[in-house]
Short mmCIF file of C-alpha atoms in Angstrom, two decimals:
data_model
loop_
_atom_site.label_atom_id
_atom_site.label_comp_id
_atom_site.label_asym_id
_atom_site.label_seq_id
_atom_site.Cartn_x
_atom_site.Cartn_y
_atom_site.Cartn_z
CA MET A 35 8.45 -19.67 -3.93
CA THR A 36 6.43 -18.00 -6.75
CA HIS A 37 7.79 -18.50 -10.24
CA LEU A 38 7.42 -15.22 -12.19
CA PRO A 39 6.98 -14.92 -15.93
CA THR A 40 9.93 -13.60 -17.77
CA GLU A 41 8.04 -11.50 -20.26
CA PHE A 42 6.01 -8.32 -19.78
CA PRO A 43 2.24 -8.58 -20.16
CA ASP A 44 1.03 -7.52 -23.51
CA PHE A 45 -1.90 -5.00 -23.57
CA GLU A 46 -1.78 -4.67 -27.41
CA LEU A 47 0.02 -1.32 -27.42
CA THR A 48 2.54 -0.14 -29.92
CA PRO A 49 6.08 0.85 -28.60
CA GLU A 50 4.97 4.41 -29.11
CA GLN A 51 1.82 3.87 -27.09
CA ARG A 52 3.79 2.17 -24.42
CA ARG A 53 5.99 5.32 -24.19
CA GLN A 54 3.03 7.63 -24.11
CA ALA A 55 1.47 5.56 -21.27
CA VAL A 56 4.47 6.36 -19.06
CA ARG A 57 5.88 9.63 -20.35
CA THR A 58 2.87 11.71 -21.27
CA HIS A 59 0.11 13.32 -19.19
CA TYR A 60 -3.45 12.06 -19.69
CA TRP A 61 -6.45 12.50 -17.48
CA GLU A 62 -10.26 12.26 -17.15
CA ARG A 63 -12.17 15.24 -18.21
CA PRO A 64 -15.71 16.28 -19.24
CA GLY A 65 -16.43 15.32 -22.83
CA MET A 66 -13.71 12.70 -23.08
CA ASP A 67 -16.13 9.91 -24.13
CA GLY A 68 -17.43 11.85 -27.08
CA GLU A 69 -20.41 10.55 -28.91
CA ARG A 70 -20.88 7.65 -26.42
CA GLY A 71 -21.89 10.16 -23.68
CA GLU A 72 -20.92 10.09 -20.09
CA ILE A 73 -21.96 10.67 -16.48
CA TRP A 74 -19.76 11.95 -13.58
CA CYS A 75 -20.52 12.75 -9.98
CA TYR A 76 -18.92 13.80 -6.67
CA THR A 77 -20.30 14.15 -3.09
CA ASP A 78 -20.01 17.44 -1.19
CA ARG A 79 -17.78 15.72 1.52
CA PHE A 80 -15.54 12.69 1.92
CA SER A 81 -17.47 11.49 4.95
CA TYR A 82 -20.68 11.69 6.87
CA ARG A 83 -22.32 10.37 9.98
CA ALA A 84 -25.53 8.53 10.36
CA GLY A 85 -28.54 10.84 9.96
CA GLU A 86 -26.69 13.43 7.78
CA THR A 87 -27.51 14.31 4.24
CA VAL A 88 -25.39 13.59 1.23
CA ALA A 89 -25.47 15.99 -1.62
CA LEU A 90 -24.56 14.36 -4.97
CA HIS A 91 -23.36 16.66 -7.70
CA VAL A 92 -23.99 15.08 -11.18
CA SER A 93 -23.09 16.10 -14.74
CA SER A 94 -24.55 13.79 -17.36
CA THR A 95 -25.22 13.69 -21.17
CA ALA A 96 -28.39 11.64 -20.21
CA PRO A 97 -31.49 13.29 -18.79
CA ILE A 98 -32.10 10.67 -16.07
CA PHE A 99 -30.02 8.17 -14.13
CA GLY A 100 -30.29 5.44 -11.60
CA ILE A 101 -28.31 5.02 -8.46
CA ALA A 102 -27.21 2.16 -6.32
CA ILE A 103 -25.32 2.36 -3.00
CA ILE A 104 -23.37 -0.63 -1.66
CA ARG A 105 -21.34 -0.92 1.54
CA ASP A 106 -17.96 -2.32 0.47
CA GLY A 107 -16.69 -4.47 3.29
CA GLY A 108 -16.14 -8.13 4.15
CA SER A 109 -19.39 -8.67 2.17
CA GLU A 110 -21.28 -6.24 -0.14
CA THR A 111 -24.54 -4.99 1.17
CA LYS A 112 -26.85 -2.77 -0.96
CA LEU A 113 -28.40 -0.06 1.21
CA PHE A 114 -30.13 2.21 -1.37
CA GLU A 115 -31.46 2.10 -4.92
CA LYS A 116 -33.45 4.59 -6.99
CA ALA A 117 -34.21 5.08 -10.57
CA GLY A 118 -35.53 7.93 -12.69
CA ILE A 119 -33.50 10.80 -11.12
CA ALA A 120 -33.28 13.88 -13.27
CA ALA A 121 -29.79 15.02 -14.56
CA ARG A 122 -28.30 17.51 -16.95
CA TRP A 123 -24.94 18.44 -18.40
CA GLN A 124 -23.11 20.99 -16.23
CA ASP A 125 -20.37 23.16 -17.35
CA THR A 126 -16.97 22.56 -15.69
CA PRO A 127 -14.30 25.31 -15.22
CA ASP A 128 -11.02 24.64 -16.94
CA GLN A 129 -9.13 24.55 -13.58
CA CYS A 130 -11.73 22.48 -11.77
CA SER A 131 -8.85 20.36 -10.29
CA VAL A 132 -7.85 23.48 -8.29
CA GLU A 133 -11.15 25.35 -7.96
CA GLY A 134 -13.63 22.60 -7.88
CA CYS A 135 -16.27 21.76 -10.44
CA GLY A 136 -18.96 24.05 -8.98
CA TRP A 137 -21.87 21.81 -10.11
CA GLU A 138 -25.15 22.25 -8.58
CA ALA A 139 -26.45 19.33 -6.40
CA SER A 140 -28.50 16.96 -8.45
CA PHE A 141 -29.80 14.59 -5.74
CA GLU A 142 -29.79 14.37 -1.96
CA PHE A 143 -30.27 11.36 0.30
CA ARG A 144 -29.98 10.75 4.03
CA ILE A 145 -27.57 8.33 5.67
CA GLY A 146 -29.70 5.84 7.50
CA ASP A 147 -29.39 5.56 11.27
CA ASP A 148 -28.68 1.88 10.86
CA TRP A 149 -25.94 2.36 8.17
CA PRO A 150 -22.71 0.97 9.83
CA SER A 151 -19.48 2.85 9.56
CA GLY A 152 -17.56 2.04 6.37
CA ALA A 153 -16.97 2.71 2.74
CA TYR A 154 -19.98 3.14 0.57
CA ARG A 155 -19.65 2.70 -3.29
CA VAL A 156 -22.06 4.72 -5.40
CA THR A 157 -22.82 3.50 -8.83
CA LEU A 158 -24.68 5.74 -11.28
CA THR A 159 -26.12 4.27 -14.48
CA ALA A 160 -27.70 6.05 -17.41
CA ASP A 161 -28.29 5.47 -21.19
CA GLY A 162 -25.45 6.53 -23.50
CA ARG A 163 -26.19 8.29 -26.74
CA ASN A 164 -25.55 5.05 -28.64
CA GLY A 165 -28.05 3.00 -26.43
CA GLN A 166 -25.31 1.38 -24.36
CA PRO A 167 -25.25 2.08 -20.56
CA ILE A 168 -22.79 4.54 -19.19
CA HIS A 169 -21.51 4.41 -15.61
CA CYS A 170 -19.94 6.46 -12.95
CA HIS A 171 -18.43 5.37 -9.55
CA GLN A 172 -18.13 7.46 -6.45
CA LEU A 173 -17.23 6.68 -2.82
CA PHE A 174 -18.13 8.17 0.48
CA ILE A 175 -17.35 7.15 4.03
CA VAL A 176 -19.77 6.78 6.94
CA ALA A 177 -17.70 7.69 9.96
CA PRO A 178 -18.44 6.33 13.43
CA GLN A 179 -20.40 8.25 16.10
CA LEU A 180 -18.23 9.32 19.01
CA GLY A 181 -17.97 7.28 22.15
CA GLN A 182 -16.30 4.25 23.58
CA LYS A 183 -15.52 1.38 21.11
CA PRO A 184 -14.24 -1.56 22.99
CA GLY A 185 -12.86 -4.29 20.75
CA ARG A 186 -13.19 -2.24 17.57
CA VAL A 187 -10.53 -1.15 15.11
CA LEU A 188 -10.73 2.38 13.56
CA GLN A 189 -9.20 2.46 10.02
CA ILE A 190 -8.21 5.86 8.75
CA ALA A 191 -8.65 6.04 4.90
CA ALA A 192 -5.66 7.78 3.29
CA THR A 193 -7.84 10.46 1.72
CA GLY A 194 -4.97 13.04 1.59
CA THR A 195 -3.18 10.79 -0.69
CA TRP A 196 -6.28 9.93 -2.74
CA LEU A 197 -6.65 13.68 -3.33
CA ALA A 198 -3.08 14.21 -4.25
CA TYR A 199 -3.16 11.60 -6.99
CA ASN A 200 -6.63 12.18 -8.35
CA THR A 201 -6.19 13.07 -12.03
CA TRP A 202 -9.80 14.07 -12.76
CA GLY A 203 -9.93 17.47 -14.41
CA GLY A 204 -6.24 17.56 -15.47
CA SER A 205 -4.17 18.36 -12.46
CA ASN A 206 -2.96 16.72 -9.22
CA HIS A 207 0.09 17.08 -7.05
CA TYR A 208 2.22 15.27 -9.68
CA GLU A 209 1.28 16.50 -13.19
CA GLY A 210 -1.10 19.13 -14.39
CA ILE A 211 -2.49 21.74 -16.67
CA THR A 212 -1.69 24.69 -14.26
CA GLY A 213 0.88 27.45 -14.70
CA VAL A 214 1.57 29.78 -17.67
CA ASN A 215 2.30 26.88 -20.01
CA ARG A 216 -0.37 24.52 -18.65
CA ASP A 217 2.21 21.93 -17.81
CA GLN A 218 2.74 22.17 -14.06
CA TYR A 219 1.48 20.13 -11.24
CA ALA A 220 -1.14 21.75 -8.98
CA ARG A 221 -0.02 23.15 -5.63
CA MET A 222 -3.71 23.21 -4.51
CA VAL A 223 -6.28 20.55 -5.33
CA SER A 224 -10.00 20.43 -4.70
CA THR A 225 -12.17 17.79 -3.21
CA GLN A 226 -15.06 19.04 -5.31
CA ARG A 227 -14.62 16.89 -8.31
CA PRO A 228 -15.20 13.22 -9.27
CA TRP A 229 -12.62 10.46 -8.44
CA CYS A 230 -10.57 9.36 -11.35
CA ARG A 231 -11.25 6.02 -13.00
CA GLY A 232 -9.87 3.12 -10.95
CA PHE A 233 -9.96 4.76 -7.47
CA VAL A 234 -13.28 3.36 -6.42
CA VAL A 235 -13.59 0.05 -8.44
CA LEU A 236 -11.06 -2.05 -10.38
CA PRO A 237 -11.44 -5.28 -12.33
CA LYS A 238 -9.73 -8.30 -10.81
CA GLY A 239 -6.21 -8.64 -12.06
CA ALA A 240 -5.45 -4.93 -12.68
CA PRO A 241 -1.69 -4.68 -12.29
CA ARG A 242 -0.15 -3.33 -9.14
CA VAL A 243 2.88 -1.08 -9.30
CA PRO A 244 5.54 -3.64 -8.23
CA LEU A 245 6.70 -5.80 -11.13
CA GLU A 246 5.42 -9.29 -11.32
CA VAL A 247 8.04 -10.14 -13.95
CA ALA A 248 11.36 -11.72 -13.54
CA VAL A 249 13.23 -8.91 -15.29
CA PRO A 250 16.30 -10.06 -17.25
CA PRO A 251 19.52 -8.10 -16.81
CA LYS A 252 19.95 -5.08 -19.05
CA THR A 253 16.16 -4.90 -19.63
CA VAL A 254 14.84 -1.44 -20.33
CA PRO A 255 12.32 -0.62 -17.46
CA ARG A 256 8.71 -1.20 -18.23
CA TYR A 257 5.64 -0.09 -16.24
CA PRO A 258 2.77 -2.58 -16.79
CA HIS A 259 0.40 -0.77 -14.55
CA MET A 260 0.63 2.45 -16.62
CA GLU A 261 0.37 0.51 -19.84
CA TRP A 262 -2.78 -1.22 -18.62
CA ALA A 263 -4.25 2.09 -17.60
CA PHE A 264 -3.63 3.59 -21.08
CA ALA A 265 -4.95 0.60 -22.82
CA THR A 266 -8.13 0.39 -20.76
CA GLY A 267 -9.01 4.06 -20.24
CA HIS A 268 -8.18 4.11 -16.40
CA SER A 269 -6.35 6.85 -14.51
CA LYS A 270 -2.66 6.83 -14.91
CA LYS A 271 -2.50 6.96 -11.11
CA TYR A 272 -5.09 4.21 -10.36
CA ALA A 273 -2.34 1.96 -9.01
CA SER A 274 -0.67 4.68 -6.86
CA SER A 275 -3.64 5.47 -4.64
CA GLY A 276 -7.37 4.94 -3.93
CA TRP A 277 -9.72 2.84 -2.15
CA ALA A 278 -9.70 0.15 -4.80
CA SER A 279 -5.94 -0.47 -4.90
CA TYR A 280 -5.10 -0.03 -1.21
CA ASP A 281 -7.45 0.78 1.67
CA SER A 282 -10.17 -1.70 0.56
CA HIS A 283 -8.02 -4.73 1.01
CA PHE A 284 -7.30 -4.19 4.69
CA PHE A 285 -11.01 -3.31 5.43
CA ARG A 286 -12.33 -6.38 3.67
CA PHE A 287 -9.70 -8.66 5.28
CA ALA A 288 -10.31 -7.43 8.80
CA GLU A 289 -14.05 -7.83 8.55
CA ARG A 290 -13.84 -11.31 6.93
CA ALA A 291 -11.36 -12.25 9.75
CA GLY A 292 -13.99 -11.36 12.34
CA TYR A 293 -12.73 -7.94 13.48
CA ALA A 294 -15.16 -5.02 14.01
CA VAL A 295 -13.90 -2.26 11.91
CA ASP A 296 -14.98 1.43 11.59
CA LEU A 297 -13.70 3.76 8.93
CA ALA A 298 -12.97 7.44 8.95
CA SER A 299 -11.28 9.83 6.62
CA GLN A 300 -8.17 11.83 7.37
CA HIS A 301 -10.41 14.96 7.49
CA GLU A 302 -11.79 13.50 10.71
CA LEU A 303 -8.32 13.32 12.10
CA HIS A 304 -7.74 16.92 11.21
CA PHE A 305 -11.08 18.50 12.26
CA SER A 306 -12.28 16.09 14.81
CA PRO A 307 -9.36 14.46 16.48
CA GLU A 308 -11.64 13.18 19.29
CA ILE A 309 -12.89 10.47 16.86
CA LEU A 310 -9.78 8.52 18.08
CA ASP A 311 -11.08 8.44 21.64
CA GLY A 312 -12.53 5.22 22.77
CA TYR A 313 -10.57 2.91 20.28
CA ASP A 314 -7.81 0.70 21.56
CA CYS A 315 -6.40 0.33 17.97
CA VAL A 316 -6.26 2.77 15.01
CA ALA A 317 -4.88 1.38 11.66
CA PHE A 318 -3.36 3.14 8.75
CA VAL A 319 -2.74 1.16 5.50
CA GLY A 320 -1.53 1.22 1.89
CA HIS A 321 -0.11 4.38 0.30
CA ASP A 322 -0.45 6.97 2.92
CA GLU A 323 1.80 9.87 1.95
CA TYR A 324 0.14 13.27 2.68
CA TRP A 325 -0.71 14.49 6.21
CA THR A 326 -1.39 17.80 8.01
CA TRP A 327 0.23 18.86 11.21
CA GLU A 328 -3.11 18.54 12.87
CA MET A 329 -3.55 14.92 11.81
CA ARG A 330 -0.15 14.06 13.25
CA ASP A 331 -1.05 15.87 16.45
CA ALA A 332 -4.10 13.80 16.81
CA VAL A 333 -2.19 10.46 16.46
CA ASP A 334 0.72 11.51 18.65
CA ALA A 335 -1.66 12.59 21.51
CA TYR A 336 -3.75 9.40 21.13
CA VAL A 337 -0.79 7.03 21.28
CA THR A 338 0.89 8.96 24.23
CA ARG A 339 -2.26 8.58 26.27
CA GLY A 340 -2.44 4.85 25.71
CA GLY A 341 -3.63 4.15 22.16
CA HIS A 342 -2.12 1.74 19.80
CA ALA A 343 -1.30 2.78 16.14
CA ALA A 344 -0.84 -0.02 13.63
CA ARG A 345 0.57 1.38 10.48
CA PHE A 346 0.76 -1.10 7.51
CA ALA A 347 1.66 1.52 5.05
CA GLY A 348 4.51 3.27 3.28
CA ASN A 349 5.78 6.66 2.12
CA PHE A 350 5.14 9.13 4.94
CA MET A 351 6.51 11.99 2.95
CA TRP A 352 4.62 15.35 2.71
CA GLN A 353 3.09 17.90 4.96
CA THR A 354 -0.13 19.54 3.68
CA ARG A 355 -2.47 22.26 4.69
CA LEU A 356 -6.27 22.25 4.42
CA GLU A 357 -8.13 25.39 3.31
CA ASP A 358 -11.72 26.39 2.56
CA GLU A 359 -13.10 24.20 5.46
CA GLY A 360 -11.20 21.25 4.03
CA ARG A 361 -12.34 21.54 0.46
CA ARG A 362 -8.81 22.36 -0.74
CA GLN A 363 -5.56 20.62 -0.14
CA VAL A 364 -2.32 22.61 -0.43
CA CYS A 365 1.16 21.08 -1.04
CA TYR A 366 3.84 23.02 -2.83
CA LYS A 367 6.17 19.98 -2.64
CA TYR A 368 9.31 20.46 -4.75
CA ARG A 369 8.63 24.23 -5.16
CA ALA A 370 7.97 24.82 -1.45
CA ARG A 371 11.03 26.68 -0.54
CA ALA A 372 10.61 29.03 -3.63
CA GLU A 373 6.87 29.58 -3.57
CA ASP A 374 5.11 28.37 -0.27
CA PRO A 375 4.06 31.55 1.64
CA ALA A 376 5.07 29.71 4.88
CA TYR A 377 8.71 30.60 3.87
CA ARG A 378 7.85 34.29 3.48
CA GLY A 379 6.71 35.50 6.78
CA GLY A 380 4.49 32.49 7.72
CA ASP A 381 5.13 29.71 10.14
CA VAL A 382 7.84 27.77 8.48
CA THR A 383 7.10 24.65 10.49
CA ARG A 384 3.82 24.41 8.43
CA ALA A 385 5.63 24.52 5.07
CA THR A 386 4.10 22.06 2.62
CA ASN A 387 7.62 20.41 2.09
CA SER A 388 8.86 16.97 2.99
CA TRP A 389 8.39 16.30 6.74
CA GLU A 390 12.17 15.73 6.86
CA ALA A 391 13.00 19.36 5.79
CA PRO A 392 15.17 20.54 8.71
CA GLU A 393 13.21 23.75 9.02
CA ILE A 394 9.92 21.85 9.71
CA GLY A 395 11.57 20.00 12.46
CA ARG A 396 9.24 17.07 12.56
CA PRO A 397 10.41 14.01 10.63
CA GLY A 398 7.97 11.30 10.06
CA SER A 399 9.92 9.07 12.43
CA ALA A 400 8.68 11.17 15.34
CA THR A 401 5.23 9.84 14.75
CA PHE A 402 5.53 6.46 13.09
CA GLY A 403 9.18 5.46 13.75
CA LEU A 404 10.36 5.44 10.09
CA ASN A 405 11.14 8.15 7.44
CA ALA A 406 10.16 8.28 3.76
CA THR A 407 13.35 9.69 2.35
CA ARG A 408 15.41 6.99 3.92
CA GLY A 409 13.40 4.46 1.89
CA VAL A 410 11.20 5.05 -1.19
CA TYR A 411 11.40 2.85 -4.26
CA ALA A 412 11.57 -0.92 -4.41
CA GLY A 413 10.66 -3.50 -7.03
CA TRP A 414 9.58 -1.32 -9.93
CA GLY A 415 11.09 0.60 -12.81
CA GLY A 416 14.78 0.50 -12.39
CA CYS A 417 14.85 0.73 -8.66
CA ALA A 418 15.81 -2.68 -7.13
CA PRO A 419 13.69 -4.39 -9.90
CA ARG A 420 15.16 -7.81 -8.94
CA GLY A 421 15.24 -7.14 -5.19
CA VAL A 422 13.60 -8.82 -2.25
CA ARG A 423 9.75 -9.15 -2.60
CA GLY A 424 9.37 -9.67 1.07
CA PHE A 425 10.81 -8.21 4.34
CA PRO A 426 14.09 -9.94 5.42
CA VAL A 427 13.39 -10.85 9.11
CA TYR A 428 16.03 -10.12 11.77
CA ARG A 429 14.15 -10.60 15.04
CA PRO A 430 11.84 -13.64 14.62
CA GLU A 431 11.33 -13.94 18.34
CA HIS A 432 9.28 -10.67 18.40
CA TRP A 433 5.56 -11.08 19.34
CA ALA A 434 4.53 -9.78 15.90
CA PHE A 435 5.88 -13.09 14.33
CA ALA A 436 4.36 -15.51 16.88
CA GLY A 437 2.88 -18.58 15.13
CA THR A 438 4.35 -17.73 11.71
CA GLY A 439 7.24 -20.36 12.00
CA ILE A 440 9.47 -17.65 10.55
CA TYR A 441 13.24 -17.82 11.05
CA TYR A 442 16.06 -15.29 11.18
CA GLY A 443 16.79 -14.58 7.54
CA ASP A 444 13.52 -15.58 6.16
CA LEU A 445 11.54 -13.34 3.81
CA LEU A 446 8.12 -12.37 5.07
CA GLY A 447 5.51 -11.93 2.41
CA ALA A 448 7.83 -12.64 -0.56
CA ASP A 449 5.26 -14.92 -2.39
CA SER A 450 2.65 -12.13 -2.19
CA HIS A 451 5.15 -9.27 -2.84
CA VAL A 452 4.39 -7.23 0.21
CA TYR A 453 7.67 -5.35 0.06
CA GLY A 454 7.50 -2.71 -2.69
CA TYR A 455 6.47 0.29 -4.52
CA GLU A 456 7.47 2.76 -1.74
CA VAL A 457 8.85 1.87 1.66
CA ASP A 458 9.90 3.76 4.73
CA GLY A 459 13.21 3.23 6.71
CA LEU A 460 15.93 4.57 8.82
CA ASP A 461 19.65 4.95 8.79
CA PHE A 462 20.93 1.72 10.62
CA GLU A 463 23.92 -0.27 11.47
CA ILE A 464 24.44 -3.95 11.94
CA ARG A 465 25.81 -5.16 15.28
CA GLY A 466 26.13 -8.84 16.05
CA GLY A 467 23.95 -9.64 13.05
CA LEU A 468 21.05 -7.42 14.17
CA PRO A 469 20.01 -3.98 12.92
CA TYR A 470 19.94 -0.89 15.19
CA PRO A 471 18.99 2.62 14.27
CA THR A 472 22.02 4.95 14.12
CA ALA A 473 22.23 7.74 16.74
CA THR A 474 21.40 10.30 14.13
CA SER A 475 18.49 8.44 12.51
CA GLY A 476 15.71 10.21 14.33
CA ALA A 477 14.39 6.90 15.62
CA PRO A 478 12.14 7.24 18.73
CA GLU A 479 13.57 5.87 21.94
CA GLY A 480 13.05 2.10 22.38
CA LEU A 481 12.46 1.47 18.60
CA GLN A 482 13.21 -2.10 17.60
CA VAL A 483 13.95 -2.88 13.94
CA LEU A 484 12.37 -6.31 13.15
CA ALA A 485 13.01 -6.55 9.43
CA VAL A 486 14.99 -4.63 6.85
CA GLY A 487 15.02 -4.68 2.93
CA MET A 488 16.84 -2.59 0.40
CA ALA A 489 15.41 0.22 -1.59
CA SER A 490 16.71 3.03 -3.91
CA GLN A 491 15.97 6.56 -4.74
CA VAL A 492 17.73 6.41 -8.02
CA GLU A 493 17.29 4.32 -11.19
CA GLU A 494 20.89 3.26 -11.45
CA SER A 495 22.43 1.00 -13.99
CA ALA A 496 25.45 1.47 -16.10
CA ASP A 497 23.75 -0.71 -18.73
CA ILE A 498 20.44 1.32 -19.15
CA PRO A 499 20.57 4.66 -21.02
CA LEU A 500 19.20 7.76 -19.30
CA LYS A 501 16.67 8.23 -22.03
CA ASP A 502 14.99 5.02 -21.05
CA GLN A 503 14.74 5.94 -17.33
CA PHE A 504 11.45 7.25 -15.95
CA LEU A 505 12.26 7.82 -12.33
CA GLY A 506 15.98 8.78 -12.90
CA ASP A 507 17.53 10.58 -9.92
CA GLU A 508 15.27 13.52 -9.59
CA ASP A 509 13.71 12.44 -6.29
CA GLY A 510 17.08 11.51 -5.02
CA ARG A 511 18.46 14.98 -5.81
CA PHE A 512 15.41 16.54 -4.15
CA THR A 513 16.06 14.58 -0.99
CA ALA A 514 19.79 15.68 -1.05
CA GLU A 515 18.84 19.33 -1.37
CA THR A 516 16.15 18.98 1.31
CA LEU A 517 18.30 17.28 3.89
CA PHE A 518 21.77 18.74 3.14
CA GLY A 519 21.07 22.03 1.30
CA GLU A 520 22.50 21.07 -2.08
CA ALA A 521 21.63 18.50 -4.76
CA SER A 522 25.29 17.64 -5.54
CA ASP A 523 26.63 14.31 -6.64
CA ALA A 524 28.22 13.91 -3.25
CA ASN A 525 24.96 14.54 -1.38
CA LEU A 526 23.01 12.34 -3.78
CA ASP A 527 25.44 9.55 -2.90
CA ARG A 528 24.55 10.00 0.72
CA VAL A 529 20.86 9.43 0.17
CA LYS A 530 20.29 7.23 -2.85
CA ARG A 531 20.59 3.98 -1.04
CA GLY A 532 17.44 3.42 1.06
CA ASN A 533 15.65 0.66 2.94
CA GLY A 534 12.22 -0.46 4.16
CA MET A 535 11.56 -1.62 7.67
CA ILE A 536 9.25 -3.17 10.05
CA ALA A 537 9.54 -1.45 13.44
CA ASN A 538 7.89 -1.35 16.76
CA PHE A 539 8.25 1.13 19.74
CA PRO A 540 6.44 2.48 22.79
CA ARG A 541 5.36 6.04 23.21
CA GLY A 542 4.02 7.25 26.58
CA LYS A 543 1.28 4.79 27.57
CA GLY A 544 0.75 3.47 24.03
CA GLU A 545 2.58 1.75 21.24
CA VAL A 546 3.30 1.89 17.46
CA PHE A 547 3.83 -0.96 15.09
CA HIS A 548 4.92 0.08 11.63
CA ALA A 549 5.29 -2.22 8.55
CA GLY A 550 6.72 0.38 6.30
CA SER A 551 5.51 -0.65 2.81
CA CYS A 552 2.66 0.43 0.62
CA GLU A 553 2.23 -3.08 -0.46
CA TRP A 554 1.52 -4.87 2.79
CA VAL A 555 -2.11 -4.91 1.67
CA ALA A 556 -1.03 -7.17 -1.30
CA GLY A 557 -0.37 -9.91 1.15
CA LEU A 558 -4.00 -9.50 2.55
CA LEU A 559 -5.37 -9.39 -1.01
CA ARG A 560 -3.48 -12.53 -2.02
CA GLN A 561 -4.19 -14.37 1.19
CA ASP A 562 -0.60 -14.88 2.32
CA THR A 563 -1.07 -16.80 5.53
CA MET A 564 2.09 -15.51 7.24
CA VAL A 565 1.18 -11.91 6.35
CA GLU A 566 -2.37 -12.43 7.59
CA ARG A 567 -0.97 -13.92 10.83
CA VAL A 568 1.34 -10.97 11.53
CA THR A 569 -1.51 -8.64 10.87
CA LYS A 570 -3.77 -10.51 13.25
CA ASN A 571 -0.98 -10.54 15.87
CA VAL A 572 -0.82 -6.78 15.79
CA LEU A 573 -4.57 -6.20 15.88
CA ASP A 574 -5.09 -8.79 18.64
CA ARG A 575 -2.30 -7.36 20.77
CA TYR A 576 -3.64 -3.88 20.31
CA LEU A 577 -7.26 -4.90 20.95
CA GLY A 578 -6.14 -6.64 24.21
CA LYS A 579 -7.01 -10.11 22.88
CA THR A 580 -3.61 -11.58 23.68
#
């Protein structure tokens, strides 16, 4: 087993700076780099197909820049390079996070007919005012052409979640500069802005959210990923979402393992659900929290008619709506019942609340077998900080565990810490030493629970003062109010103890496998052989190889 350090990493911050890193709102914005100068860019869309034109919107203190485009997969392949492109500084609206930046297009290029589907990393380089180079990173997806794709996996990038966490410009679905006092999260966020720092590229060793420290009892919670972000100038949310922290690790692993993998954004699911046609296996990975009704319709229909959904992801929490042809994402979240128009004469089933709100009537378990509010936090802050780092296995005879050598009671992925950050689960009961969903859990018919770990919606310790808690019980009380109508202590007690599961069930002619943890990809990143074997078992079965 991995032996963990007993001291938190030191990023040379003062105690006050460590507090600021966690408690204050900071973000990327035009002019933040001052005299050094800066360059920013965004693409007009998340994804394109071969032959289409990409419009790059650039704002730069330098008059010219160079561009390099690399396909970021099992290996890195440079597809395009050009120098001497003209640029200028473009004014940015104060509420660009909500409205979009509105910059004019600075450069256009065509996706080559031979560019394979995947993620394409754009690096812009220019001269700073001090003579040192300045950089900007952007990402776009080349989606596959329609048609039969025997033997190929389609990975759906969690772009709704990227968008929800993107801090560039000041506001996202968590914190913000909106509202009368400029202190509210944004209920609407725009695609027309750069990605925040850390979403596209990260240095090796950037901390992940789950703690890699053996936290002694009575230790005040610390958040190394936010401390590192504050110390290095990265987004506060880099470790919560993005290509670099999550989606990339599955894509690279799969290609290196010999699988043929295509990539699409969630916008394709919403606007072009036929993109799933022709694939035997569709994969969802990492932190995959925000979905529209239409995206779920696409997956449900695909599985029912014989498709296979492999979800190695956690936190299936929020319903969103897309507006302005997909350029704006709407999610009222905690303020939905008070402010979302869907509650005032609209279709309440489309309210941008938790999927498990009774009035929506479509819990996440109806699509992927597990629910977010029955799981949530594990292994960070004060939520099960010394809990299991892997999935406790109950049904080792299941086909997903073939060849792993795993036993009943073993922890799958503990060395690589695959169980954590945010997990999904169900109410369950133990009978004969095995877990079964309760009759009121919302589990689909035929669901088997393969592994179960503990989680929490509350930072709960009699030895840690409330002033030292970051997560506290706010999310737990929201869940209590959402599910039971009142955020009382009694209702909080009903929801605060959660779990994370691995589950498998049939639907129609198809099948779903769900490893309900954001951190499954950490096992692929860290080359955990047992996690890799389970991943391959799922892909091979769903591609008809076994």
